[in-house]
PDB file of C-alpha atoms in Angstrom:
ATOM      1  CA  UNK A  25      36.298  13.276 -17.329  1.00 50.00           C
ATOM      2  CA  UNK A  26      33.020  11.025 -17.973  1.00 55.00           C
ATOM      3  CA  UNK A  27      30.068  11.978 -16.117  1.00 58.00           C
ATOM      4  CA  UNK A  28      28.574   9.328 -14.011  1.00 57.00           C
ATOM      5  CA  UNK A  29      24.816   9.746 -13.727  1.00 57.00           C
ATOM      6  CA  UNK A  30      24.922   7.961 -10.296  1.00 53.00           C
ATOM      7  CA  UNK A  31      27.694   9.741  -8.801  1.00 56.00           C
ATOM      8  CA  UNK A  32      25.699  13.292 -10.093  1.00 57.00           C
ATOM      9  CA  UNK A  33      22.672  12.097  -8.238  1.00 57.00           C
ATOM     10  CA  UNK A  34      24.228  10.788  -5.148  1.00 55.00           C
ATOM     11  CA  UNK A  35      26.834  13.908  -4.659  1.00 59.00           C
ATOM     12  CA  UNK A  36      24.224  16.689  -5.378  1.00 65.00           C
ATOM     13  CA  UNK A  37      22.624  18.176  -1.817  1.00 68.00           C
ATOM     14  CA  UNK A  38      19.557  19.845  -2.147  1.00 67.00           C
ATOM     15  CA  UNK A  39      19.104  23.448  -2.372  1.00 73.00           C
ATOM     16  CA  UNK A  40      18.225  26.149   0.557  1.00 76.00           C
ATOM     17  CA  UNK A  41      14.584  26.027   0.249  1.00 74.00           C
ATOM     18  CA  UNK A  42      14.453  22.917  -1.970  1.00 73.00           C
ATOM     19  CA  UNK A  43      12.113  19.549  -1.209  1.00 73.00           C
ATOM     20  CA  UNK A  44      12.885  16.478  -1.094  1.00 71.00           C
ATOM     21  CA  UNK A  45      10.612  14.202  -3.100  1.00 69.00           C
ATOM     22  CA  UNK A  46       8.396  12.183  -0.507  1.00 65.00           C
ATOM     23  CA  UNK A  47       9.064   7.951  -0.402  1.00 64.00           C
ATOM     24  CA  UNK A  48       6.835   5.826  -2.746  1.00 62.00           C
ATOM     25  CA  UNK A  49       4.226   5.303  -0.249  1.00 58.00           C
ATOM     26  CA  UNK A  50       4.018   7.517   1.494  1.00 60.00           C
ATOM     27  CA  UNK A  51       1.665   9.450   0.146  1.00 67.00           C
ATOM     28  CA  UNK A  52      -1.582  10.389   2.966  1.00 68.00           C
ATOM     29  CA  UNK A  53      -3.942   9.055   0.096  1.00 75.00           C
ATOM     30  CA  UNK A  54      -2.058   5.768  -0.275  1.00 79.00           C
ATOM     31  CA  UNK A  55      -3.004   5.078   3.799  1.00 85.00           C
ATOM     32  CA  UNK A  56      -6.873   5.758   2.731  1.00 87.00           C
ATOM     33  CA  UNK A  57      -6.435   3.506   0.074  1.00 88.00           C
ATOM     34  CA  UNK A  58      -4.664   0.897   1.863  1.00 90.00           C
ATOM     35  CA  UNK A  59      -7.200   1.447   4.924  1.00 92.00           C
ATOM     36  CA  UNK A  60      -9.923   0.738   2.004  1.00 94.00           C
ATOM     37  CA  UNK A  61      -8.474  -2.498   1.236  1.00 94.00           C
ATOM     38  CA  UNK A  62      -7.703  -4.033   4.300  1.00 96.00           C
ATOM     39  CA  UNK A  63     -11.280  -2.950   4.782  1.00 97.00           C
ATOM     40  CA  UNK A  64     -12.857  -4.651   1.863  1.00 97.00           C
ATOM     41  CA  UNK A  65     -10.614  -7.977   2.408  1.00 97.00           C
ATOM     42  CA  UNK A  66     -12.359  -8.273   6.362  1.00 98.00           C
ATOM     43  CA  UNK A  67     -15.532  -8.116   5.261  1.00 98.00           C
ATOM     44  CA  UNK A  68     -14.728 -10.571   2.180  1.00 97.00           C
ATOM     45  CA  UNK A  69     -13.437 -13.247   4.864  1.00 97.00           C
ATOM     46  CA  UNK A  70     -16.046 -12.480   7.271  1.00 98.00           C
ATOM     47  CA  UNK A  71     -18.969 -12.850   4.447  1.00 98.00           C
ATOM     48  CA  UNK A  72     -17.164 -15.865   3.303  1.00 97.00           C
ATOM     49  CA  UNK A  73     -16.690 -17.579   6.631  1.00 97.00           C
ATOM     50  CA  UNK A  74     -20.783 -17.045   7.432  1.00 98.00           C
ATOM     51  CA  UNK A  75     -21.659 -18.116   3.563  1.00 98.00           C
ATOM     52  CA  UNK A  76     -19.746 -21.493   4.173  1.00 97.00           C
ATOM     53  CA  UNK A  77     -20.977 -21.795   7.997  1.00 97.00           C
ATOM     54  CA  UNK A  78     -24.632 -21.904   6.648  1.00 97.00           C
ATOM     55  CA  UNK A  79     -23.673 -24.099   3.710  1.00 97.00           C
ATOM     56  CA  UNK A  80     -21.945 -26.087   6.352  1.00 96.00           C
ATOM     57  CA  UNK A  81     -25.181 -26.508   8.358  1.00 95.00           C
ATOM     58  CA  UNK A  82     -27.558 -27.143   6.122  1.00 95.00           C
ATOM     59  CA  UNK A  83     -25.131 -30.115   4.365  1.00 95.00           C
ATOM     60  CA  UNK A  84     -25.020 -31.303   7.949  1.00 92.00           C
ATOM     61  CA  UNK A  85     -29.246 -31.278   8.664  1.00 83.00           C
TER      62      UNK A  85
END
């Protein structure tokens, strides 16, 4: 009979006691970093939108 690597890790139930491994992602750091990022990108709009809003105006004087 071959063994099927799939089949082994489909079919086997975990163990009394025994943890799953937790989801790519979902990780409580990964939200912090995630949080940082979104973070970072606002304020790089927001700075952008005000650089180009001054450039704007003094192009327009």
């Amino acid at each position: 009979m071959p063994h099927d690597f799939e089949t082994t890790l489909a079919s086997r139930a975990p163990r009394p006691g025994e943890r799953l491994a937790p989801r790519a992602g979902s990780e409580p750091r990964d939200y912090v970093v995630w949080t940082f990022v979104a973070m970072a990108a606002s304020c790089a709009f927001a700075w952008g939108g005000l650089t180009l809003w001054i450039v704007w105006g003094m192009l327009a004087s």
